[in-house]
């Protein structure tokens, strides 16, 4: 077959030349990179500024991604296209006009919630899921218009299903696994996966150990068997990888991811007290490990076309339809 792309639709690595070279060693052509978890619009701009410095320093390795065609450019030039994403709508503050400005600055993914209640909807961590808010409806409409993909990875079930229904463009859960395999609320239900499949959306499988059955002891065969089960139920064409790779980040980063500025003191017994990253699996700890996942998928029985799709071609098709232009 012709050369096909490898796409990872969620990373928050401790960015460096070493990480960028590992992207090339692993044949990764596109990465959706988180530039903010909690913070204001200006905080997000600082993330863009940081990446502009990386682009200037290492143009032979990375460049800013804006459309699906940039994945094709990366494939042809043996580089990696970096697509900006916000894991929280907080950079929008309460100003609908900032959606278009975020798009102009290169943001191509935005989560409507990050664990907690936001101005747009309810996160999975909330005791009550109130669904999409009035502001959330306006944000969805504006994201559809400008071409920013709606990511529901940290949202509650009702909020997620309502977003899928309201959006004129396909919606994604970039980094999660099926709850039938690893039963935790952060993973997604059959109802959510079915709704994504029915609307041409995408599910990106997470390689973060907390999302895996058996945690860091999960084997590649077990992971690929799970992928096969999802493909049997919903089709392989809506599946990809969203590794949630946090390579090299200190434990203080996960503390910030969970607590931001919203929690002053940690209640006794709360999971966040541990505030540490889990050990990675033996088969995935950096971008260099993507070829092993492809081999695992082949070994479990996926066709070459299906493997190419899951490793990146499905994401490329999603990117083609998600960014820019008007929704069909």
PDB file of C-alpha atoms in Angstrom:
ATOM      1  CA  UNK A   1       0.000   0.000   0.000  1.00  0.00           C
ATOM      2  CA  UNK A   2       0.990   3.625  -0.390  1.00  0.00           C
ATOM      3  CA  UNK A   3       2.490   5.237   2.664  1.00  0.00           C
ATOM      4  CA  UNK A   4      -0.207   6.289   5.120  1.00  0.00           C
ATOM      5  CA  UNK A   5      -0.087   8.736   8.033  1.00  0.00           C
ATOM      6  CA  UNK A   6       0.301   8.046  11.727  1.00  0.00           C
ATOM      7  CA  UNK A   7      -1.713  10.449  13.887  1.00  0.00           C
ATOM      8  CA  UNK A   8      -1.852  10.760  17.669  1.00  0.00           C
ATOM      9  CA  UNK A   9      -4.887  12.819  18.593  1.00  0.00           C
ATOM     10  CA  UNK A  10      -3.828  13.819  22.100  1.00  0.00           C
ATOM     11  CA  UNK A  11      -0.487  14.446  23.775  1.00  0.00           C
ATOM     12  CA  UNK A  12       0.776  16.616  26.607  1.00  0.00           C
ATOM     13  CA  UNK A  13       4.420  15.578  26.634  1.00  0.00           C
ATOM     14  CA  UNK A  14       7.165  17.694  28.151  1.00  0.00           C
ATOM     15  CA  UNK A  15       8.022  19.124  24.755  1.00  0.00           C
ATOM     16  CA  UNK A  16      11.660  19.120  23.708  1.00  0.00           C
ATOM     17  CA  UNK A  17      13.929  18.359  20.780  1.00  0.00           C
ATOM     18  CA  UNK A  18      14.187  14.801  22.088  1.00  0.00           C
ATOM     19  CA  UNK A  19      10.398  14.360  21.962  1.00  0.00           C
ATOM     20  CA  UNK A  20      10.215  15.855  18.462  1.00  0.00           C
ATOM     21  CA  UNK A  21      12.939  13.498  17.235  1.00  0.00           C
ATOM     22  CA  UNK A  22      11.090  10.583  18.801  1.00  0.00           C
ATOM     23  CA  UNK A  23       8.037  11.616  16.780  1.00  0.00           C
ATOM     24  CA  UNK A  24      10.137  11.206  13.655  1.00  0.00           C
ATOM     25  CA  UNK A  25      11.649   7.927  14.879  1.00  0.00           C
ATOM     26  CA  UNK A  26       8.144   6.575  15.481  1.00  0.00           C
ATOM     27  CA  UNK A  27       6.879   7.796  12.116  1.00  0.00           C
ATOM     28  CA  UNK A  28       4.279  10.115  13.687  1.00  0.00           C
ATOM     29  CA  UNK A  29       3.019  12.645  11.149  1.00  0.00           C
ATOM     30  CA  UNK A  30       0.496  14.594  13.233  1.00  0.00           C
ATOM     31  CA  UNK A  31      -0.045  15.276  16.933  1.00  0.00           C
ATOM     32  CA  UNK A  32      -2.915  17.062  18.630  1.00  0.00           C
ATOM     33  CA  UNK A  33      -1.013  18.904  21.366  1.00  0.00           C
ATOM     34  CA  UNK A  34      -2.687  20.326  24.459  1.00  0.00           C
ATOM     35  CA  UNK A  35      -1.705  23.964  24.961  1.00  0.00           C
ATOM     36  CA  UNK A  36      -3.874  24.676  28.019  1.00  0.00           C
ATOM     37  CA  UNK A  37      -5.835  22.924  30.762  1.00  0.00           C
ATOM     38  CA  UNK A  38      -6.972  25.745  33.066  1.00  0.00           C
ATOM     39  CA  UNK A  39      -6.612  29.454  32.476  1.00  0.00           C
ATOM     40  CA  UNK A  40      -7.632  32.546  30.607  1.00  0.00           C
ATOM     41  CA  UNK A  41      -7.388  33.518  26.964  1.00  0.00           C
ATOM     42  CA  UNK A  42      -4.041  35.191  27.705  1.00  0.00           C
ATOM     43  CA  UNK A  43      -2.766  31.993  29.310  1.00  0.00           C
ATOM     44  CA  UNK A  44      -3.648  30.157  26.102  1.00  0.00           C
ATOM     45  CA  UNK A  45      -1.791  32.752  24.044  1.00  0.00           C
ATOM     46  CA  UNK A  46       1.320  32.013  26.114  1.00  0.00           C
ATOM     47  CA  UNK A  47       0.989  28.397  25.001  1.00  0.00           C
ATOM     48  CA  UNK A  48       0.866  29.507  21.374  1.00  0.00           C
ATOM     49  CA  UNK A  49       3.925  31.686  21.945  1.00  0.00           C
ATOM     50  CA  UNK A  50       5.845  28.738  23.371  1.00  0.00           C
ATOM     51  CA  UNK A  51       5.000  26.585  20.372  1.00  0.00           C
ATOM     52  CA  UNK A  52       5.983  29.339  17.958  1.00  0.00           C
ATOM     53  CA  UNK A  53       9.438  29.150  19.525  1.00  0.00           C
ATOM     54  CA  UNK A  54       9.580  25.383  18.988  1.00  0.00           C
ATOM     55  CA  UNK A  55       8.511  25.802  15.355  1.00  0.00           C
ATOM     56  CA  UNK A  56      11.240  28.378  14.784  1.00  0.00           C
ATOM     57  CA  UNK A  57      13.892  26.229  16.471  1.00  0.00           C
ATOM     58  CA  UNK A  58      13.075  22.895  14.796  1.00  0.00           C
ATOM     59  CA  UNK A  59      11.459  23.526  11.380  1.00  0.00           C
ATOM     60  CA  UNK A  60      12.998  20.333  10.008  1.00  0.00           C
ATOM     61  CA  UNK A  61      11.022  18.302  12.577  1.00  0.00           C
ATOM     62  CA  UNK A  62       7.722  20.076  13.274  1.00  0.00           C
ATOM     63  CA  UNK A  63       5.399  22.699  11.857  1.00  0.00           C
ATOM     64  CA  UNK A  64       1.947  24.109  12.730  1.00  0.00           C
ATOM     65  CA  UNK A  65      -1.009  22.041  11.522  1.00  0.00           C
ATOM     66  CA  UNK A  66      -4.165  23.808  10.378  1.00  0.00           C
ATOM     67  CA  UNK A  67      -5.976  21.443   7.964  1.00  0.00           C
ATOM     68  CA  UNK A  68      -5.982  17.810   6.935  1.00  0.00           C
ATOM     69  CA  UNK A  69      -3.716  18.744   4.041  1.00  0.00           C
ATOM     70  CA  UNK A  70      -0.970  19.501   6.550  1.00  0.00           C
ATOM     71  CA  UNK A  71      -0.917  15.807   7.440  1.00  0.00           C
ATOM     72  CA  UNK A  72      -0.283  15.083   3.762  1.00  0.00           C
ATOM     73  CA  UNK A  73       2.530  17.645   3.784  1.00  0.00           C
ATOM     74  CA  UNK A  74       4.035  16.028   6.878  1.00  0.00           C
ATOM     75  CA  UNK A  75       3.860  12.624   5.209  1.00  0.00           C
ATOM     76  CA  UNK A  76       5.589  13.906   2.079  1.00  0.00           C
ATOM     77  CA  UNK A  77       8.280  15.851   3.961  1.00  0.00           C
ATOM     78  CA  UNK A  78       8.891  13.420   6.849  1.00  0.00           C
ATOM     79  CA  UNK A  79       7.940  15.969   9.508  1.00  0.00           C
ATOM     80  CA  UNK A  80       5.229  16.219  12.180  1.00  0.00           C
ATOM     81  CA  UNK A  81       2.289  18.618  11.996  1.00  0.00           C
ATOM     82  CA  UNK A  82       1.266  19.961  15.417  1.00  0.00           C
ATOM     83  CA  UNK A  83      -2.424  20.768  15.919  1.00  0.00           C
ATOM     84  CA  UNK A  84      -3.287  22.936  18.935  1.00  0.00           C
ATOM     85  CA  UNK A  85      -5.997  21.888  21.369  1.00  0.00           C
ATOM     86  CA  UNK A  86      -7.547  23.270  24.567  1.00  0.00           C
ATOM     87  CA  UNK A  87      -8.720  20.750  27.141  1.00  0.00           C
ATOM     88  CA  UNK A  88     -10.974  23.339  28.750  1.00  0.00           C
ATOM     89  CA  UNK A  89     -13.191  26.106  27.323  1.00  0.00           C
ATOM     90  CA  UNK A  90     -11.884  28.540  29.940  1.00  0.00           C
ATOM     91  CA  UNK A  91      -9.828  30.508  27.347  1.00  0.00           C
ATOM     92  CA  UNK A  92     -13.160  31.592  25.841  1.00  0.00           C
ATOM     93  CA  UNK A  93     -13.935  33.256  29.172  1.00  0.00           C
ATOM     94  CA  UNK A  94     -17.544  34.352  28.554  1.00  0.00           C
ATOM     95  CA  UNK A  95     -16.927  35.910  25.144  1.00  0.00           C
ATOM     96  CA  UNK A  96     -18.307  34.084  22.099  1.00  0.00           C
ATOM     97  CA  UNK A  97     -16.100  36.201  19.827  1.00  0.00           C
ATOM     98  CA  UNK A  98     -13.001  34.493  21.202  1.00  0.00           C
ATOM     99  CA  UNK A  99     -13.951  31.242  19.416  1.00  0.00           C
ATOM    100  CA  UNK A 100     -13.042  32.768  16.058  1.00  0.00           C
ATOM    101  CA  UNK A 101      -9.894  34.341  17.479  1.00  0.00           C
ATOM    102  CA  UNK A 102      -8.802  30.976  18.927  1.00  0.00           C
ATOM    103  CA  UNK A 103      -9.263  29.477  15.472  1.00  0.00           C
ATOM    104  CA  UNK A 104      -7.183  32.268  13.929  1.00  0.00           C
ATOM    105  CA  UNK A 105      -4.400  31.498  16.424  1.00  0.00           C
ATOM    106  CA  UNK A 106      -4.361  27.863  15.334  1.00  0.00           C
ATOM    107  CA  UNK A 107      -6.646  26.101  17.828  1.00  0.00           C
ATOM    108  CA  UNK A 108      -8.290  23.124  16.134  1.00  0.00           C
ATOM    109  CA  UNK A 109      -9.667  21.157  19.105  1.00  0.00           C
ATOM    110  CA  UNK A 110     -11.538  22.442  22.137  1.00  0.00           C
ATOM    111  CA  UNK A 111     -13.161  20.491  24.948  1.00  0.00           C
ATOM    112  CA  UNK A 112     -16.462  21.858  26.188  1.00  0.00           C
ATOM    113  CA  UNK A 113     -15.655  20.704  29.732  1.00  0.00           C
ATOM    114  CA  UNK A 114     -12.660  19.485  31.674  1.00  0.00           C
ATOM    115  CA  UNK A 115     -13.951  17.189  34.448  1.00  0.00           C
ATOM    116  CA  UNK A 116     -15.991  19.904  36.171  1.00  0.00           C
ATOM    117  CA  UNK A 117     -18.919  22.136  35.254  1.00  0.00           C
ATOM    118  CA  UNK A 118     -17.961  24.827  32.751  1.00  0.00           C
ATOM    119  CA  UNK A 119     -19.875  27.628  31.106  1.00  0.00           C
ATOM    120  CA  UNK A 120     -20.573  25.167  28.270  1.00  0.00           C
ATOM    121  CA  UNK A 121     -21.605  21.942  30.019  1.00  0.00           C
ATOM    122  CA  UNK A 122     -20.979  19.374  32.740  1.00  0.00           C
ATOM    123  CA  UNK A 123     -17.838  17.298  33.213  1.00  0.00           C
ATOM    124  CA  UNK A 124     -17.794  13.625  34.155  1.00  0.00           C
ATOM    125  CA  UNK A 125     -16.571  14.505  37.677  1.00  0.00           C
ATOM    126  CA  UNK A 126     -19.728  16.451  38.556  1.00  0.00           C
ATOM    127  CA  UNK A 127     -22.380  14.709  40.713  1.00  0.00           C
ATOM    128  CA  UNK A 128     -25.100  16.025  38.366  1.00  0.00           C
ATOM    129  CA  UNK A 129     -24.899  16.357  34.613  1.00  0.00           C
ATOM    130  CA  UNK A 130     -26.951  19.349  33.513  1.00  0.00           C
ATOM    131  CA  UNK A 131     -26.173  18.977  29.815  1.00  0.00           C
ATOM    132  CA  UNK A 132     -25.175  21.675  27.355  1.00  0.00           C
ATOM    133  CA  UNK A 133     -25.772  25.222  28.599  1.00  0.00           C
ATOM    134  CA  UNK A 134     -27.092  28.186  26.632  1.00  0.00           C
ATOM    135  CA  UNK A 135     -23.533  29.453  26.186  1.00  0.00           C
ATOM    136  CA  UNK A 136     -22.467  25.942  25.189  1.00  0.00           C
ATOM    137  CA  UNK A 137     -25.026  25.927  22.373  1.00  0.00           C
ATOM    138  CA  UNK A 138     -23.615  29.177  21.044  1.00  0.00           C
ATOM    139  CA  UNK A 139     -20.051  27.864  21.326  1.00  0.00           C
ATOM    140  CA  UNK A 140     -20.970  24.699  19.408  1.00  0.00           C
ATOM    141  CA  UNK A 141     -22.542  26.786  16.652  1.00  0.00           C
ATOM    142  CA  UNK A 142     -19.476  29.027  16.409  1.00  0.00           C
ATOM    143  CA  UNK A 143     -17.023  26.117  16.527  1.00  0.00           C
ATOM    144  CA  UNK A 144     -18.954  24.496  13.684  1.00  0.00           C
ATOM    145  CA  UNK A 145     -18.828  27.733  11.686  1.00  0.00           C
ATOM    146  CA  UNK A 146     -15.119  28.423  12.127  1.00  0.00           C
ATOM    147  CA  UNK A 147     -13.836  24.855  12.027  1.00  0.00           C
ATOM    148  CA  UNK A 148     -12.762  23.854  15.544  1.00  0.00           C
ATOM    149  CA  UNK A 149     -13.412  20.215  16.420  1.00  0.00           C
ATOM    150  CA  UNK A 150     -15.596  19.544  19.469  1.00  0.00           C
ATOM    151  CA  UNK A 151     -13.825  17.178  21.874  1.00  0.00           C
ATOM    152  CA  UNK A 152     -15.914  15.585  24.654  1.00  0.00           C
ATOM    153  CA  UNK A 153     -13.219  13.484  26.329  1.00  0.00           C
ATOM    154  CA  UNK A 154     -13.774  14.849  29.851  1.00  0.00           C
ATOM    155  CA  UNK A 155     -17.511  15.519  29.666  1.00  0.00           C
ATOM    156  CA  UNK A 156     -20.481  13.907  31.368  1.00  0.00           C
ATOM    157  CA  UNK A 157     -22.688  11.486  29.458  1.00  0.00           C
ATOM    158  CA  UNK A 158     -25.689  13.757  28.968  1.00  0.00           C
ATOM    159  CA  UNK A 159     -23.485  16.678  27.979  1.00  0.00           C
ATOM    160  CA  UNK A 160     -21.647  14.504  25.465  1.00  0.00           C
ATOM    161  CA  UNK A 161     -24.786  13.083  23.855  1.00  0.00           C
ATOM    162  CA  UNK A 162     -26.369  16.534  23.603  1.00  0.00           C
ATOM    163  CA  UNK A 163     -23.233  17.953  21.975  1.00  0.00           C
ATOM    164  CA  UNK A 164     -23.253  15.172  19.381  1.00  0.00           C
ATOM    165  CA  UNK A 165     -26.909  15.912  18.612  1.00  0.00           C
ATOM    166  CA  UNK A 166     -26.470  19.688  18.447  1.00  0.00           C
ATOM    167  CA  UNK A 167     -23.312  19.789  16.359  1.00  0.00           C
ATOM    168  CA  UNK A 168     -23.551  20.094  12.593  1.00  0.00           C
ATOM    169  CA  UNK A 169     -20.063  18.617  12.273  1.00  0.00           C
ATOM    170  CA  UNK A 170     -18.907  15.245  13.632  1.00  0.00           C
ATOM    171  CA  UNK A 171     -17.796  15.274  17.268  1.00  0.00           C
ATOM    172  CA  UNK A 172     -14.872  13.382  18.797  1.00  0.00           C
ATOM    173  CA  UNK A 173     -13.768  11.833  22.053  1.00  0.00           C
ATOM    174  CA  UNK A 174     -10.040  12.075  21.390  1.00  0.00           C
ATOM    175  CA  UNK A 175      -8.712  10.075  24.356  1.00  0.00           C
ATOM    176  CA  UNK A 176     -10.788   7.527  26.243  1.00  0.00           C
ATOM    177  CA  UNK A 177     -11.591   3.821  26.214  1.00  0.00           C
ATOM    178  CA  UNK A 178     -14.876   1.889  26.362  1.00  0.00           C
ATOM    179  CA  UNK A 179     -16.373   1.550  29.801  1.00  0.00           C
ATOM    180  CA  UNK A 180     -17.349  -2.063  29.104  1.00  0.00           C
ATOM    181  CA  UNK A 181     -13.611  -2.871  29.139  1.00  0.00           C
ATOM    182  CA  UNK A 182     -12.361  -0.589  31.932  1.00  0.00           C
ATOM    183  CA  UNK A 183     -15.269   0.462  34.101  1.00  0.00           C
ATOM    184  CA  UNK A 184     -14.549   3.999  35.203  1.00  0.00           C
ATOM    185  CA  UNK A 185     -16.549   7.164  34.609  1.00  0.00           C
ATOM    186  CA  UNK A 186     -13.726   8.846  32.689  1.00  0.00           C
ATOM    187  CA  UNK A 187     -14.136   6.193  29.985  1.00  0.00           C
ATOM    188  CA  UNK A 188     -17.135   6.208  27.625  1.00  0.00           C
ATOM    189  CA  UNK A 189     -20.332   4.168  27.495  1.00  0.00           C
ATOM    190  CA  UNK A 190     -21.719   2.112  24.643  1.00  0.00           C
ATOM    191  CA  UNK A 191     -24.342   4.825  24.117  1.00  0.00           C
ATOM    192  CA  UNK A 192     -21.649   7.449  23.512  1.00  0.00           C
ATOM    193  CA  UNK A 193     -19.635   5.231  21.163  1.00  0.00           C
ATOM    194  CA  UNK A 194     -22.793   4.368  19.214  1.00  0.00           C
ATOM    195  CA  UNK A 195     -23.735   8.058  18.937  1.00  0.00           C
ATOM    196  CA  UNK A 196     -20.249   8.895  17.647  1.00  0.00           C
ATOM    197  CA  UNK A 197     -20.431   6.068  15.112  1.00  0.00           C
ATOM    198  CA  UNK A 198     -23.889   7.109  13.916  1.00  0.00           C
ATOM    199  CA  UNK A 199     -22.745  10.699  13.335  1.00  0.00           C
ATOM    200  CA  UNK A 200     -19.376  10.021  11.617  1.00  0.00           C
ATOM    201  CA  UNK A 201     -17.554  10.973  14.809  1.00  0.00           C
ATOM    202  CA  UNK A 202     -14.300   9.530  16.103  1.00  0.00           C
ATOM    203  CA  UNK A 203     -13.109   7.702  19.216  1.00  0.00           C
ATOM    204  CA  UNK A 204      -9.405   7.916  20.043  1.00  0.00           C
ATOM    205  CA  UNK A 205      -8.136   5.083  22.255  1.00  0.00           C
ATOM    206  CA  UNK A 206      -6.189   6.249  25.287  1.00  0.00           C
ATOM    207  CA  UNK A 207      -2.910   4.614  26.316  1.00  0.00           C
ATOM    208  CA  UNK A 208      -2.855   6.390  29.694  1.00  0.00           C
ATOM    209  CA  UNK A 209      -2.587   3.627  32.284  1.00  0.00           C
ATOM    210  CA  UNK A 210      -5.525   4.819  34.411  1.00  0.00           C
ATOM    211  CA  UNK A 211      -7.778   4.266  31.388  1.00  0.00           C
ATOM    212  CA  UNK A 212      -6.521   0.738  30.682  1.00  0.00           C
ATOM    213  CA  UNK A 213      -7.874  -2.505  32.090  1.00  0.00           C
ATOM    214  CA  UNK A 214      -5.185  -3.690  34.468  1.00  0.00           C
ATOM    215  CA  UNK A 215      -3.477  -0.310  34.469  1.00  0.00           C
ATOM    216  CA  UNK A 216       0.208  -0.367  33.546  1.00  0.00           C
ATOM    217  CA  UNK A 217       0.107  -4.190  33.546  1.00  0.00           C
ATOM    218  CA  UNK A 218      -2.200  -4.158  30.507  1.00  0.00           C
ATOM    219  CA  UNK A 219      -0.573  -6.016  27.630  1.00  0.00           C
ATOM    220  CA  UNK A 220      -0.515  -4.954  23.996  1.00  0.00           C
ATOM    221  CA  UNK A 221      -2.553  -8.031  23.094  1.00  0.00           C
ATOM    222  CA  UNK A 222      -5.224  -7.119  25.647  1.00  0.00           C
ATOM    223  CA  UNK A 223      -5.392  -3.568  24.329  1.00  0.00           C
ATOM    224  CA  UNK A 224      -5.638  -4.670  20.690  1.00  0.00           C
ATOM    225  CA  UNK A 225      -8.267  -7.271  21.567  1.00  0.00           C
ATOM    226  CA  UNK A 226     -10.360  -4.469  23.075  1.00  0.00           C
ATOM    227  CA  UNK A 227      -9.921  -2.390  19.916  1.00  0.00           C
ATOM    228  CA  UNK A 228     -11.121  -5.378  17.887  1.00  0.00           C
ATOM    229  CA  UNK A 229     -14.229  -5.708  20.085  1.00  0.00           C
ATOM    230  CA  UNK A 230     -15.112  -2.059  19.496  1.00  0.00           C
ATOM    231  CA  UNK A 231     -14.472  -2.436  15.763  1.00  0.00           C
ATOM    232  CA  UNK A 232     -16.734  -5.493  15.633  1.00  0.00           C
ATOM    233  CA  UNK A 233     -19.546  -3.512  17.270  1.00  0.00           C
ATOM    234  CA  UNK A 234     -19.202  -0.148  15.569  1.00  0.00           C
ATOM    235  CA  UNK A 235     -16.800  -0.502  12.637  1.00  0.00           C
ATOM    236  CA  UNK A 236     -13.083   0.235  12.407  1.00  0.00           C
ATOM    237  CA  UNK A 237     -13.588   3.429  10.397  1.00  0.00           C
ATOM    238  CA  UNK A 238     -14.421   5.583  13.438  1.00  0.00           C
ATOM    239  CA  UNK A 239     -11.412   4.499  15.518  1.00  0.00           C
ATOM    240  CA  UNK A 240      -8.001   6.062  16.087  1.00  0.00           C
ATOM    241  CA  UNK A 241      -5.343   6.638  18.727  1.00  0.00           C
ATOM    242  CA  UNK A 242      -5.338   9.488  21.254  1.00  0.00           C
ATOM    243  CA  UNK A 243      -2.557   8.293  23.517  1.00  0.00           C
ATOM    244  CA  UNK A 244      -2.768  10.983  26.220  1.00  0.00           C
ATOM    245  CA  UNK A 245       1.020  10.760  26.348  1.00  0.00           C
ATOM    246  CA  UNK A 246       2.370  12.912  29.187  1.00  0.00           C
ATOM    247  CA  UNK A 247       5.983  11.846  28.753  1.00  0.00           C
ATOM    248  CA  UNK A 248       8.467  13.668  30.974  1.00  0.00           C
ATOM    249  CA  UNK A 249       5.925  15.752  32.873  1.00  0.00           C
ATOM    250  CA  UNK A 250       6.484  16.054  36.646  1.00  0.00           C
ATOM    251  CA  UNK A 251       3.794  14.922  39.085  1.00  0.00           C
ATOM    252  CA  UNK A 252       3.055  18.583  39.803  1.00  0.00           C
ATOM    253  CA  UNK A 253       1.586  18.737  36.292  1.00  0.00           C
ATOM    254  CA  UNK A 254      -1.048  16.126  37.042  1.00  0.00           C
ATOM    255  CA  UNK A 255      -1.865  17.993  40.258  1.00  0.00           C
ATOM    256  CA  UNK A 256      -2.494  21.098  38.142  1.00  0.00           C
ATOM    257  CA  UNK A 257      -4.503  19.134  35.583  1.00  0.00           C
ATOM    258  CA  UNK A 258      -6.850  17.859  38.297  1.00  0.00           C
ATOM    259  CA  UNK A 259      -7.108  20.877  40.554  1.00  0.00           C
ATOM    260  CA  UNK A 260      -6.204  23.993  38.571  1.00  0.00           C
ATOM    261  CA  UNK A 261      -7.217  26.959  40.707  1.00  0.00           C
ATOM    262  CA  UNK A 262     -10.677  25.659  41.584  1.00  0.00           C
ATOM    263  CA  UNK A 263      -9.690  23.558  44.618  1.00  0.00           C
ATOM    264  CA  UNK A 264      -7.767  25.167  47.456  1.00  0.00           C
ATOM    265  CA  UNK A 265      -7.395  22.201  49.777  1.00  0.00           C
ATOM    266  CA  UNK A 266      -7.659  18.518  48.965  1.00  0.00           C
ATOM    267  CA  UNK A 267     -10.323  16.600  50.898  1.00  0.00           C
ATOM    268  CA  UNK A 268      -9.107  13.498  52.717  1.00  0.00           C
ATOM    269  CA  UNK A 269      -9.236  10.373  50.666  1.00  0.00           C
ATOM    270  CA  UNK A 270      -9.714  12.122  47.328  1.00  0.00           C
ATOM    271  CA  UNK A 271      -7.930  10.520  44.381  1.00  0.00           C
ATOM    272  CA  UNK A 272      -6.209  13.823  43.638  1.00  0.00           C
ATOM    273  CA  UNK A 273      -4.240  13.562  46.891  1.00  0.00           C
ATOM    274  CA  UNK A 274      -1.999  11.017  45.153  1.00  0.00           C
ATOM    275  CA  UNK A 275      -1.226  13.536  42.414  1.00  0.00           C
ATOM    276  CA  UNK A 276       1.163  11.383  40.448  1.00  0.00           C
ATOM    277  CA  UNK A 277       1.321  10.012  36.952  1.00  0.00           C
ATOM    278  CA  UNK A 278       0.859   6.255  36.651  1.00  0.00           C
ATOM    279  CA  UNK A 279       3.606   4.026  35.337  1.00  0.00           C
ATOM    280  CA  UNK A 280       3.322   3.534  31.562  1.00  0.00           C
ATOM    281  CA  UNK A 281       2.833   0.121  30.041  1.00  0.00           C
ATOM    282  CA  UNK A 282       5.844  -1.887  28.907  1.00  0.00           C
ATOM    283  CA  UNK A 283       4.875  -1.368  25.269  1.00  0.00           C
ATOM    284  CA  UNK A 284       4.090   2.366  25.125  1.00  0.00           C
ATOM    285  CA  UNK A 285       6.009   5.186  26.763  1.00  0.00           C
ATOM    286  CA  UNK A 286       7.032   7.468  23.882  1.00  0.00           C
ATOM    287  CA  UNK A 287       6.358   8.307  20.255  1.00  0.00           C
ATOM    288  CA  UNK A 288       8.920   5.699  19.236  1.00  0.00           C
ATOM    289  CA  UNK A 289       6.447   2.981  20.245  1.00  0.00           C
ATOM    290  CA  UNK A 290       3.756   3.587  17.622  1.00  0.00           C
ATOM    291  CA  UNK A 291       5.067   0.939  15.187  1.00  0.00           C
ATOM    292  CA  UNK A 292       4.539  -1.665  17.895  1.00  0.00           C
ATOM    293  CA  UNK A 293       0.851  -0.766  18.157  1.00  0.00           C
ATOM    294  CA  UNK A 294       0.451  -1.257  14.410  1.00  0.00           C
ATOM    295  CA  UNK A 295       2.088  -4.678  14.694  1.00  0.00           C
ATOM    296  CA  UNK A 296      -0.220  -5.569  17.575  1.00  0.00           C
ATOM    297  CA  UNK A 297      -3.295  -4.656  15.540  1.00  0.00           C
ATOM    298  CA  UNK A 298      -2.089  -6.799  12.655  1.00  0.00           C
ATOM    299  CA  UNK A 299      -1.371  -9.701  14.969  1.00  0.00           C
ATOM    300  CA  UNK A 300      -4.896  -9.577  16.408  1.00  0.00           C
ATOM    301  CA  UNK A 301      -6.389  -9.905  12.920  1.00  0.00           C
ATOM    302  CA  UNK A 302      -6.998  -6.420  11.524  1.00  0.00           C
ATOM    303  CA  UNK A 303      -6.501  -6.035   7.781  1.00  0.00           C
ATOM    304  CA  UNK A 304      -3.783  -3.719   6.500  1.00  0.00           C
ATOM    305  CA  UNK A 305      -6.418  -1.193   5.448  1.00  0.00           C
ATOM    306  CA  UNK A 306      -7.967  -1.254   8.939  1.00  0.00           C
ATOM    307  CA  UNK A 307      -4.568  -0.889  10.610  1.00  0.00           C
ATOM    308  CA  UNK A 308      -3.725   2.112   8.426  1.00  0.00           C
ATOM    309  CA  UNK A 309      -7.092   3.632   9.292  1.00  0.00           C
ATOM    310  CA  UNK A 310      -6.749   3.225  13.048  1.00  0.00           C
ATOM    311  CA  UNK A 311      -3.141   4.432  13.052  1.00  0.00           C
ATOM    312  CA  UNK A 312      -3.973   7.659  11.239  1.00  0.00           C
ATOM    313  CA  UNK A 313      -5.993   7.571   8.025  1.00  0.00           C
ATOM    314  CA  UNK A 314      -9.299   7.747   9.933  1.00  0.00           C
ATOM    315  CA  UNK A 315      -8.103  10.837  11.786  1.00  0.00           C
ATOM    316  CA  UNK A 316      -6.962  12.413   8.520  1.00  0.00           C
ATOM    317  CA  UNK A 317     -10.463  11.987   7.108  1.00  0.00           C
ATOM    318  CA  UNK A 318     -11.918  13.522  10.280  1.00  0.00           C
ATOM    319  CA  UNK A 319      -9.475  16.462  10.098  1.00  0.00           C
ATOM    320  CA  UNK A 320     -10.447  17.046   6.460  1.00  0.00           C
ATOM    321  CA  UNK A 321     -14.050  17.575   7.508  1.00  0.00           C
ATOM    322  CA  UNK A 322     -13.540  19.252  10.870  1.00  0.00           C
ATOM    323  CA  UNK A 323     -11.310  22.232  10.116  1.00  0.00           C
ATOM    324  CA  UNK A 324     -12.280  25.213   7.978  1.00  0.00           C
ATOM    325  CA  UNK A 325     -15.098  25.723   5.523  1.00  0.00           C
ATOM    326  CA  UNK A 326     -18.745  25.341   6.354  1.00  0.00           C
ATOM    327  CA  UNK A 327     -20.226  22.117   7.776  1.00  0.00           C
ATOM    328  CA  UNK A 328     -21.954  19.931   5.229  1.00  0.00           C
TER     329      UNK A 328
END
